[in-house]
Amino acid sequence: MSWERQITLKSARELEIMRQAGIINAEALAAAGETAHPGASTADLNAAAEEVLKKYGVYSPFKNYPGAYPYPTSTTISVNEELVHGIPSSKRKLREGDIVSIDCGVVYDGFVADSAITVAVGEVTEEVAKLLEVTEQSLYTGIAQLVAGNHVGDVSAAVQNFVEERGFQVTREYTGHGVGRQMHEGPQLPNYGIAGRGMQLRAGMTIAIEPMVLIGTPLTRVLADQWTVVSRNGLPTAHYEHTVAVTDNGPQILTLLANGTSPGRIQVPQL
Ligand code: MG
Ligand code: MG
């Protein structure tokens, strides 16, 4: 995959701005997640997130993002076999046992935060519960490797090994990425790789790390709407993402809520 984009190192002041963007993004995800009940539509979840963005007077870089046609909404809402980039719709109603991945971005004072959670709608099967837990834990396993001097491959391998040792698969077709004034900057951060390989991480880099995990096969396809990515075998998928700063004091997660907790399902481990 050829993918070269600029890497920018952020100052302490710029990291503070990105932290503010991250707080708003976390609040938007939490609001959308709290809306994920049986009978709610995926448009309802998007509306809940948009209400938070509106409250802060910010916008999402997802809206009008270029593709086959401009992306229409502020979030992507992906249900069950939909891995990423699902388009919110008032016709898509959630049902008990569904899982729903909510991805949102915020531009605040010229800087972007990007994060995602997957939430369960009511009771889910044991396998799906394990899928969510493993995916979310793999995010923190990867974040622990976002340390100055480490290589991109150290992060990628940590995510891949954690997921595969637990019987699941990581996507090969979509990756994490640097983030800053642009939503997508360098370096690219795959969810698979070889420890010790790739670019070395430096303090001031800000990276959106985002494990996308599947059952049985890593293969995906894109639906006729030109955006929605689904597992090729139709089995459920999960996606969690944080924007993280590489600092001289270790990884700093920028997309936690103001009180330092995650809008996700598990507590943030000590890094
Ligand atoms: Mg995202
Ligand atoms: Mg991202």
PDB file of C-alpha atoms and ligand atoms in Angstrom:
ATOM      1  CA  MET A   1       0.000   0.000   0.000  1.00  0.00           C
ATOM      2  CA  SER A   2       1.563   3.330  -0.960  1.00  0.00           C
ATOM      3  CA  TRP A   3       0.585   6.050   1.447  1.00  0.00           C
ATOM      4  CA  GLU A   4       2.917   8.927   2.209  1.00  0.00           C
ATOM      5  CA  ARG A   5       1.715  11.936   4.093  1.00  0.00           C
ATOM      6  CA  GLN A   6       3.428  14.611   6.066  1.00  0.00           C
ATOM      7  CA  ILE A   7       4.368  14.012   9.686  1.00  0.00           C
ATOM      8  CA  THR A   8       4.074  17.038  11.956  1.00  0.00           C
ATOM      9  CA  LEU A   9       5.413  17.292  15.494  1.00  0.00           C
ATOM     10  CA  LYS A  10       3.163  19.203  17.880  1.00  0.00           C
ATOM     11  CA  SER A  11       4.208  21.665  20.561  1.00  0.00           C
ATOM     12  CA  ALA A  12       2.917  21.442  24.135  1.00  0.00           C
ATOM     13  CA  ARG A  13       0.452  24.231  23.307  1.00  0.00           C
ATOM     14  CA  GLU A  14      -0.801  22.370  20.238  1.00  0.00           C
ATOM     15  CA  LEU A  15      -1.226  19.202  22.309  1.00  0.00           C
ATOM     16  CA  GLU A  16      -3.393  21.177  24.728  1.00  0.00           C
ATOM     17  CA  ILE A  17      -5.622  22.223  21.831  1.00  0.00           C
ATOM     18  CA  MET A  18      -5.798  18.638  20.597  1.00  0.00           C
ATOM     19  CA  ARG A  19      -6.736  17.517  24.109  1.00  0.00           C
ATOM     20  CA  GLN A  20      -9.674  19.940  24.021  1.00  0.00           C
ATOM     21  CA  ALA A  21     -10.695  18.534  20.639  1.00  0.00           C
ATOM     22  CA  GLY A  22     -10.379  15.051  22.138  1.00  0.00           C
ATOM     23  CA  ILE A  23     -12.592  15.852  25.119  1.00  0.00           C
ATOM     24  CA  ILE A  24     -15.348  17.090  22.816  1.00  0.00           C
ATOM     25  CA  ASN A  25     -14.973  14.026  20.615  1.00  0.00           C
ATOM     26  CA  ALA A  26     -15.196  11.710  23.627  1.00  0.00           C
ATOM     27  CA  GLU A  27     -18.329  13.491  24.803  1.00  0.00           C
ATOM     28  CA  ALA A  28     -19.882  13.116  21.341  1.00  0.00           C
ATOM     29  CA  LEU A  29     -19.081   9.378  21.310  1.00  0.00           C
ATOM     30  CA  ALA A  30     -20.515   8.942  24.805  1.00  0.00           C
ATOM     31  CA  ALA A  31     -23.719  10.737  23.802  1.00  0.00           C
ATOM     32  CA  ALA A  32     -24.095   8.590  20.684  1.00  0.00           C
ATOM     33  CA  GLY A  33     -23.320   5.424  22.654  1.00  0.00           C
ATOM     34  CA  GLU A  34     -25.944   6.242  25.268  1.00  0.00           C
ATOM     35  CA  THR A  35     -28.493   6.508  22.445  1.00  0.00           C
ATOM     36  CA  ALA A  36     -27.781   2.963  21.200  1.00  0.00           C
ATOM     37  CA  HIS A  37     -30.921   1.178  22.388  1.00  0.00           C
ATOM     38  CA  PRO A  38     -33.214  -1.254  20.541  1.00  0.00           C
ATOM     39  CA  GLY A  39     -35.454   0.792  18.226  1.00  0.00           C
ATOM     40  CA  ALA A  40     -33.078   3.750  17.913  1.00  0.00           C
ATOM     41  CA  SER A  41     -31.888   4.471  14.390  1.00  0.00           C
ATOM     42  CA  THR A  42     -28.278   5.019  13.420  1.00  0.00           C
ATOM     43  CA  ALA A  43     -29.337   8.553  12.449  1.00  0.00           C
ATOM     44  CA  ASP A  44     -30.418   9.055  16.088  1.00  0.00           C
ATOM     45  CA  LEU A  45     -26.891   8.188  17.220  1.00  0.00           C
ATOM     46  CA  ASN A  46     -25.412  10.616  14.708  1.00  0.00           C
ATOM     47  CA  ALA A  47     -27.814  13.327  15.877  1.00  0.00           C
ATOM     48  CA  ALA A  48     -26.767  12.804  19.508  1.00  0.00           C
ATOM     49  CA  ALA A  49     -23.121  13.262  18.551  1.00  0.00           C
ATOM     50  CA  GLU A  50     -23.892  16.275  16.381  1.00  0.00           C
ATOM     51  CA  GLU A  51     -25.719  17.910  19.263  1.00  0.00           C
ATOM     52  CA  VAL A  52     -22.498  17.814  21.295  1.00  0.00           C
ATOM     53  CA  LEU A  53     -20.476  19.247  18.409  1.00  0.00           C
ATOM     54  CA  LYS A  54     -23.040  22.014  18.033  1.00  0.00           C
ATOM     55  CA  LYS A  55     -22.909  22.805  21.768  1.00  0.00           C
ATOM     56  CA  TYR A  56     -19.169  23.454  21.433  1.00  0.00           C
ATOM     57  CA  GLY A  57     -19.459  25.209  18.065  1.00  0.00           C
ATOM     58  CA  VAL A  58     -17.187  22.707  16.322  1.00  0.00           C
ATOM     59  CA  TYR A  59     -17.559  20.566  13.229  1.00  0.00           C
ATOM     60  CA  SER A  60     -16.542  17.086  12.172  1.00  0.00           C
ATOM     61  CA  PRO A  61     -13.911  16.593   9.474  1.00  0.00           C
ATOM     62  CA  PHE A  62     -15.902  13.532   8.361  1.00  0.00           C
ATOM     63  CA  LYS A  63     -18.649  15.680   6.857  1.00  0.00           C
ATOM     64  CA  ASN A  64     -17.974  16.216   3.150  1.00  0.00           C
ATOM     65  CA  TYR A  65     -14.819  14.073   3.347  1.00  0.00           C
ATOM     66  CA  PRO A  66     -13.932  13.351  -0.278  1.00  0.00           C
ATOM     67  CA  GLY A  67     -14.691   9.941  -1.736  1.00  0.00           C
ATOM     68  CA  ALA A  68     -16.860   8.545  -4.528  1.00  0.00           C
ATOM     69  CA  TYR A  69     -19.184  11.290  -3.243  1.00  0.00           C
ATOM     70  CA  PRO A  70     -18.666  13.583  -0.246  1.00  0.00           C
ATOM     71  CA  TYR A  71     -19.303  11.778   3.056  1.00  0.00           C
ATOM     72  CA  PRO A  72     -22.711  13.020   4.247  1.00  0.00           C
ATOM     73  CA  THR A  73     -22.592  13.091   8.074  1.00  0.00           C
ATOM     74  CA  SER A  74     -20.460  13.966  11.119  1.00  0.00           C
ATOM     75  CA  THR A  75     -20.032  10.380  12.294  1.00  0.00           C
ATOM     76  CA  THR A  76     -19.767   6.944  10.793  1.00  0.00           C
ATOM     77  CA  ILE A  77     -22.083   4.386  12.387  1.00  0.00           C
ATOM     78  CA  SER A  78     -21.338   0.771  11.527  1.00  0.00           C
ATOM     79  CA  VAL A  79     -23.607  -2.058  12.710  1.00  0.00           C
ATOM     80  CA  ASN A  80     -22.539  -5.713  13.179  1.00  0.00           C
ATOM     81  CA  GLU A  81     -20.745  -6.867  10.005  1.00  0.00           C
ATOM     82  CA  GLU A  82     -20.122  -3.236   9.043  1.00  0.00           C
ATOM     83  CA  LEU A  83     -16.502  -2.595  10.021  1.00  0.00           C
ATOM     84  CA  VAL A  84     -16.153   1.131   9.327  1.00  0.00           C
ATOM     85  CA  HIS A  85     -17.677   4.016   7.335  1.00  0.00           C
ATOM     86  CA  GLY A  86     -21.332   3.024   7.733  1.00  0.00           C
ATOM     87  CA  ILE A  87     -23.605   5.938   6.837  1.00  0.00           C
ATOM     88  CA  PRO A  88     -26.181   6.880   9.506  1.00  0.00           C
ATOM     89  CA  SER A  89     -29.767   6.362   8.368  1.00  0.00           C
ATOM     90  CA  SER A  90     -33.190   6.907   9.933  1.00  0.00           C
ATOM     91  CA  LYS A  91     -34.200   3.596   8.305  1.00  0.00           C
ATOM     92  CA  ARG A  92     -31.553   1.520  10.070  1.00  0.00           C
ATOM     93  CA  LYS A  93     -33.036   0.600  13.448  1.00  0.00           C
ATOM     94  CA  LEU A  94     -30.915  -1.074  16.089  1.00  0.00           C
ATOM     95  CA  ARG A  95     -32.028  -4.376  17.567  1.00  0.00           C
ATOM     96  CA  GLU A  96     -31.252  -6.232  20.778  1.00  0.00           C
ATOM     97  CA  GLY A  97     -27.963  -8.108  20.293  1.00  0.00           C
ATOM     98  CA  ASP A  98     -26.520  -5.723  17.705  1.00  0.00           C
ATOM     99  CA  ILE A  99     -23.138  -4.103  18.121  1.00  0.00           C
ATOM    100  CA  VAL A 100     -22.563  -0.639  16.770  1.00  0.00           C
ATOM    101  CA  SER A 101     -19.270   1.095  16.029  1.00  0.00           C
ATOM    102  CA  ILE A 102     -19.367   4.875  16.334  1.00  0.00           C
ATOM    103  CA  ASP A 103     -16.512   6.893  14.848  1.00  0.00           C
ATOM    104  CA  CYS A 104     -16.385  10.662  15.180  1.00  0.00           C
ATOM    105  CA  GLY A 105     -13.959  13.489  14.537  1.00  0.00           C
ATOM    106  CA  VAL A 106     -13.739  17.053  15.798  1.00  0.00           C
ATOM    107  CA  VAL A 107     -11.933  20.088  14.470  1.00  0.00           C
ATOM    108  CA  TYR A 108     -11.231  22.494  17.337  1.00  0.00           C
ATOM    109  CA  ASP A 109      -9.092  25.596  16.892  1.00  0.00           C
ATOM    110  CA  GLY A 110      -7.587  24.107  13.731  1.00  0.00           C
ATOM    111  CA  PHE A 111      -6.688  20.686  15.154  1.00  0.00           C
ATOM    112  CA  VAL A 112      -8.396  17.331  14.724  1.00  0.00           C
ATOM    113  CA  ALA A 113      -9.277  14.593  17.208  1.00  0.00           C
ATOM    114  CA  ASP A 114     -10.422  11.208  15.918  1.00  0.00           C
ATOM    115  CA  SER A 115     -11.757   8.359  18.059  1.00  0.00           C
ATOM    116  CA  ALA A 116     -14.195   5.468  17.944  1.00  0.00           C
ATOM    117  CA  ILE A 117     -15.992   3.023  20.219  1.00  0.00           C
ATOM    118  CA  THR A 118     -18.084  -0.077  19.684  1.00  0.00           C
ATOM    119  CA  VAL A 119     -21.085  -0.511  21.954  1.00  0.00           C
ATOM    120  CA  ALA A 120     -23.461  -3.415  22.533  1.00  0.00           C
ATOM    121  CA  VAL A 121     -27.207  -2.991  22.127  1.00  0.00           C
ATOM    122  CA  GLY A 122     -28.638  -4.947  25.055  1.00  0.00           C
ATOM    123  CA  GLU A 123     -27.374  -8.507  25.507  1.00  0.00           C
ATOM    124  CA  VAL A 124     -24.905  -9.875  22.943  1.00  0.00           C
ATOM    125  CA  THR A 125     -23.608 -13.416  22.432  1.00  0.00           C
ATOM    126  CA  GLU A 126     -20.550 -14.613  24.315  1.00  0.00           C
ATOM    127  CA  GLU A 127     -18.440 -14.553  21.138  1.00  0.00           C
ATOM    128  CA  VAL A 128     -19.447 -10.980  20.327  1.00  0.00           C
ATOM    129  CA  ALA A 129     -18.751  -9.874  23.902  1.00  0.00           C
ATOM    130  CA  LYS A 130     -15.283 -11.400  23.564  1.00  0.00           C
ATOM    131  CA  LEU A 131     -14.784  -9.646  20.207  1.00  0.00           C
ATOM    132  CA  LEU A 132     -15.499  -6.286  21.855  1.00  0.00           C
ATOM    133  CA  GLU A 133     -13.277  -6.965  24.834  1.00  0.00           C
ATOM    134  CA  VAL A 134     -10.327  -8.185  22.756  1.00  0.00           C
ATOM    135  CA  THR A 135     -10.600  -5.271  20.313  1.00  0.00           C
ATOM    136  CA  GLU A 136     -10.724  -2.657  23.058  1.00  0.00           C
ATOM    137  CA  GLN A 137      -7.881  -4.284  25.000  1.00  0.00           C
ATOM    138  CA  SER A 138      -5.790  -4.461  21.816  1.00  0.00           C
ATOM    139  CA  LEU A 139      -6.165  -0.688  21.524  1.00  0.00           C
ATOM    140  CA  TYR A 140      -4.529  -0.168  24.924  1.00  0.00           C
ATOM    141  CA  THR A 141      -1.926  -2.852  24.193  1.00  0.00           C
ATOM    142  CA  GLY A 142      -0.954  -0.855  21.106  1.00  0.00           C
ATOM    143  CA  ILE A 143      -1.075   2.487  22.918  1.00  0.00           C
ATOM    144  CA  ALA A 144       1.427   1.175  25.492  1.00  0.00           C
ATOM    145  CA  GLN A 145       3.915   0.853  22.601  1.00  0.00           C
ATOM    146  CA  LEU A 146       3.437   4.472  21.418  1.00  0.00           C
ATOM    147  CA  VAL A 147       6.716   5.434  23.032  1.00  0.00           C
ATOM    148  CA  ALA A 148       9.452   7.688  21.613  1.00  0.00           C
ATOM    149  CA  GLY A 149      12.202   5.515  20.146  1.00  0.00           C
ATOM    150  CA  ASN A 150       9.878   2.588  19.398  1.00  0.00           C
ATOM    151  CA  HIS A 151       9.164   1.751  15.780  1.00  0.00           C
ATOM    152  CA  VAL A 152       5.760   1.830  14.118  1.00  0.00           C
ATOM    153  CA  GLY A 153       6.121  -1.941  13.717  1.00  0.00           C
ATOM    154  CA  ASP A 154       6.307  -2.375  17.497  1.00  0.00           C
ATOM    155  CA  VAL A 155       2.834  -0.871  17.815  1.00  0.00           C
ATOM    156  CA  SER A 156       1.419  -2.785  14.848  1.00  0.00           C
ATOM    157  CA  ALA A 157       2.853  -6.116  16.012  1.00  0.00           C
ATOM    158  CA  ALA A 158       1.543  -5.600  19.556  1.00  0.00           C
ATOM    159  CA  VAL A 159      -2.004  -5.086  18.251  1.00  0.00           C
ATOM    160  CA  GLN A 160      -1.819  -7.964  15.762  1.00  0.00           C
ATOM    161  CA  ASN A 161      -0.332 -10.448  18.215  1.00  0.00           C
ATOM    162  CA  PHE A 162      -2.806  -9.584  20.959  1.00  0.00           C
ATOM    163  CA  VAL A 163      -5.756 -10.035  18.596  1.00  0.00           C
ATOM    164  CA  GLU A 164      -4.539 -13.164  16.803  1.00  0.00           C
ATOM    165  CA  GLU A 165      -3.490 -14.928  20.035  1.00  0.00           C
ATOM    166  CA  ARG A 166      -7.128 -14.614  21.075  1.00  0.00           C
ATOM    167  CA  GLY A 167      -8.447 -16.101  17.853  1.00  0.00           C
ATOM    168  CA  PHE A 168      -9.524 -12.975  15.967  1.00  0.00           C
ATOM    169  CA  GLN A 169      -8.244 -11.203  12.851  1.00  0.00           C
ATOM    170  CA  VAL A 170      -7.013  -7.660  12.131  1.00  0.00           C
ATOM    171  CA  THR A 171      -7.855  -5.821   8.934  1.00  0.00           C
ATOM    172  CA  ARG A 172      -5.115  -5.396   6.356  1.00  0.00           C
ATOM    173  CA  GLU A 173      -7.043  -2.861   4.306  1.00  0.00           C
ATOM    174  CA  TYR A 174      -7.537   0.064   6.703  1.00  0.00           C
ATOM    175  CA  THR A 175      -5.025   1.600   9.081  1.00  0.00           C
ATOM    176  CA  GLY A 176      -4.445   4.119  11.809  1.00  0.00           C
ATOM    177  CA  HIS A 177      -2.724   7.374  10.945  1.00  0.00           C
ATOM    178  CA  GLY A 178      -1.028  10.505  12.130  1.00  0.00           C
ATOM    179  CA  VAL A 179      -3.488  13.276  12.973  1.00  0.00           C
ATOM    180  CA  GLY A 180      -3.102  17.005  13.557  1.00  0.00           C
ATOM    181  CA  ARG A 181      -4.172  19.938  11.428  1.00  0.00           C
ATOM    182  CA  GLN A 182      -5.279  17.259   8.969  1.00  0.00           C
ATOM    183  CA  MET A 183      -7.333  14.223   9.890  1.00  0.00           C
ATOM    184  CA  HIS A 184      -4.951  11.995   7.964  1.00  0.00           C
ATOM    185  CA  GLU A 185      -1.249  12.731   8.338  1.00  0.00           C
ATOM    186  CA  GLY A 186       1.780  10.470   8.518  1.00  0.00           C
ATOM    187  CA  PRO A 187       2.823   8.052   9.759  1.00  0.00           C
ATOM    188  CA  GLN A 188       0.481   5.331   8.634  1.00  0.00           C
ATOM    189  CA  LEU A 189      -0.136   2.840  11.448  1.00  0.00           C
ATOM    190  CA  PRO A 190      -1.272  -0.619  10.290  1.00  0.00           C
ATOM    191  CA  ASN A 191      -2.838  -3.071  12.745  1.00  0.00           C
ATOM    192  CA  TYR A 192      -0.368  -5.719  11.606  1.00  0.00           C
ATOM    193  CA  GLY A 193       3.382  -5.660  11.280  1.00  0.00           C
ATOM    194  CA  ILE A 194       6.775  -6.737  12.500  1.00  0.00           C
ATOM    195  CA  ALA A 195       8.361  -5.419  15.701  1.00  0.00           C
ATOM    196  CA  GLY A 196      11.425  -3.275  15.106  1.00  0.00           C
ATOM    197  CA  ARG A 197      10.390  -2.343  11.567  1.00  0.00           C
ATOM    198  CA  GLY A 198       9.129   0.958  10.226  1.00  0.00           C
ATOM    199  CA  MET A 199       9.633   4.541  11.238  1.00  0.00           C
ATOM    200  CA  GLN A 200      10.827   5.468  14.701  1.00  0.00           C
ATOM    201  CA  LEU A 201       8.356   7.357  16.878  1.00  0.00           C
ATOM    202  CA  ARG A 202       9.278  10.801  18.194  1.00  0.00           C
ATOM    203  CA  ALA A 203       7.883  12.970  20.965  1.00  0.00           C
ATOM    204  CA  GLY A 204       5.309  15.374  19.504  1.00  0.00           C
ATOM    205  CA  MET A 205       3.835  12.873  17.073  1.00  0.00           C
ATOM    206  CA  THR A 206       0.075  12.466  17.423  1.00  0.00           C
ATOM    207  CA  ILE A 207      -1.397   9.244  16.120  1.00  0.00           C
ATOM    208  CA  ALA A 208      -4.893   7.848  15.708  1.00  0.00           C
ATOM    209  CA  ILE A 209      -4.499   4.171  16.595  1.00  0.00           C
ATOM    210  CA  GLU A 210      -7.526   2.134  15.596  1.00  0.00           C
ATOM    211  CA  PRO A 211      -7.728  -1.657  15.762  1.00  0.00           C
ATOM    212  CA  MET A 212     -10.418  -3.023  13.426  1.00  0.00           C
ATOM    213  CA  VAL A 213     -11.065  -6.634  14.314  1.00  0.00           C
ATOM    214  CA  LEU A 214     -12.908  -9.406  12.502  1.00  0.00           C
ATOM    215  CA  ILE A 215     -13.912 -13.018  13.100  1.00  0.00           C
ATOM    216  CA  GLY A 216     -12.507 -15.779  10.909  1.00  0.00           C
ATOM    217  CA  THR A 217     -11.114 -13.778   8.005  1.00  0.00           C
ATOM    218  CA  PRO A 218      -9.602 -10.292   7.701  1.00  0.00           C
ATOM    219  CA  LEU A 219     -11.204  -9.790   4.287  1.00  0.00           C
ATOM    220  CA  THR A 220     -13.680  -6.980   3.683  1.00  0.00           C
ATOM    221  CA  ARG A 221     -15.665  -5.471   0.834  1.00  0.00           C
ATOM    222  CA  VAL A 222     -17.284  -2.103   0.193  1.00  0.00           C
ATOM    223  CA  LEU A 223     -21.063  -1.889  -0.255  1.00  0.00           C
ATOM    224  CA  ALA A 224     -22.777  -0.258  -3.244  1.00  0.00           C
ATOM    225  CA  ASP A 225     -23.122   2.999  -1.256  1.00  0.00           C
ATOM    226  CA  GLN A 226     -19.344   3.331  -1.907  1.00  0.00           C
ATOM    227  CA  TRP A 227     -18.562   3.934   1.765  1.00  0.00           C
ATOM    228  CA  THR A 228     -19.703   1.127   4.032  1.00  0.00           C
ATOM    229  CA  VAL A 229     -16.989  -1.480   4.619  1.00  0.00           C
ATOM    230  CA  VAL A 230     -18.286  -4.915   5.703  1.00  0.00           C
ATOM    231  CA  SER A 231     -16.665  -8.212   6.629  1.00  0.00           C
ATOM    232  CA  ARG A 232     -16.684 -10.464   3.595  1.00  0.00           C
ATOM    233  CA  ASN A 233     -18.045 -13.378   5.634  1.00  0.00           C
ATOM    234  CA  GLY A 234     -20.858 -11.299   7.138  1.00  0.00           C
ATOM    235  CA  LEU A 235     -19.701 -11.902  10.724  1.00  0.00           C
ATOM    236  CA  PRO A 236     -19.654  -9.087  13.299  1.00  0.00           C
ATOM    237  CA  THR A 237     -16.677  -6.720  13.571  1.00  0.00           C
ATOM    238  CA  ALA A 238     -15.423  -4.187  16.126  1.00  0.00           C
ATOM    239  CA  HIS A 239     -13.479  -0.928  16.040  1.00  0.00           C
ATOM    240  CA  TYR A 240     -11.969   1.206  18.785  1.00  0.00           C
ATOM    241  CA  GLU A 241      -9.791   4.266  18.305  1.00  0.00           C
ATOM    242  CA  HIS A 242      -7.995   6.906  20.336  1.00  0.00           C
ATOM    243  CA  THR A 243      -5.888   9.877  19.287  1.00  0.00           C
ATOM    244  CA  VAL A 244      -2.650   9.584  21.268  1.00  0.00           C
ATOM    245  CA  ALA A 245       0.351  11.875  21.682  1.00  0.00           C
ATOM    246  CA  VAL A 246       3.853  10.406  21.868  1.00  0.00           C
ATOM    247  CA  THR A 247       5.526  12.415  24.650  1.00  0.00           C
ATOM    248  CA  ASP A 248       8.767  12.346  26.635  1.00  0.00           C
ATOM    249  CA  ASN A 249       6.620  11.017  29.486  1.00  0.00           C
ATOM    250  CA  GLY A 250       5.073   8.161  27.505  1.00  0.00           C
ATOM    251  CA  PRO A 251       1.805   7.939  25.590  1.00  0.00           C
ATOM    252  CA  GLN A 252      -0.878  10.513  26.404  1.00  0.00           C
ATOM    253  CA  ILE A 253      -4.406   9.633  25.280  1.00  0.00           C
ATOM    254  CA  LEU A 254      -6.007  12.831  23.978  1.00  0.00           C
ATOM    255  CA  THR A 255      -9.517  11.467  23.373  1.00  0.00           C
ATOM    256  CA  LEU A 256     -10.554  10.639  26.937  1.00  0.00           C
ATOM    257  CA  LEU A 257     -13.414  12.468  28.605  1.00  0.00           C
ATOM    258  CA  ALA A 258     -12.574  15.522  30.713  1.00  0.00           C
ATOM    259  CA  ASN A 259     -12.483  13.334  33.849  1.00  0.00           C
ATOM    260  CA  GLY A 260      -9.854  11.057  32.297  1.00  0.00           C
ATOM    261  CA  THR A 261     -12.150   8.099  31.649  1.00  0.00           C
ATOM    262  CA  SER A 262     -12.819   6.541  28.276  1.00  0.00           C
ATOM    263  CA  PRO A 263     -16.212   6.649  26.532  1.00  0.00           C
ATOM    264  CA  GLY A 264     -15.555   2.959  25.798  1.00  0.00           C
ATOM    265  CA  ARG A 265     -16.410  -0.113  27.838  1.00  0.00           C
ATOM    266  CA  ILE A 266     -13.264  -0.775  29.852  1.00  0.00           C
ATOM    267  CA  GLN A 267     -11.208   1.302  32.235  1.00  0.00           C
ATOM    268  CA  VAL A 268      -8.067   2.893  30.830  1.00  0.00           C
ATOM    269  CA  PRO A 269      -5.090   0.878  32.121  1.00  0.00           C
ATOM    270  CA  GLN A 270      -2.111   2.562  33.740  1.00  0.00           C
ATOM    271  CA  LEU A 271       0.294   3.390  30.903  1.00  0.00           C
TER     272      LEU A 271
HETATM  273 MG    MG B   1     -11.925   7.556  13.361  1.00  0.00          MG
HETATM  274 MG    MG B   2      -8.930   7.429  12.248  1.00  0.00          MG
END
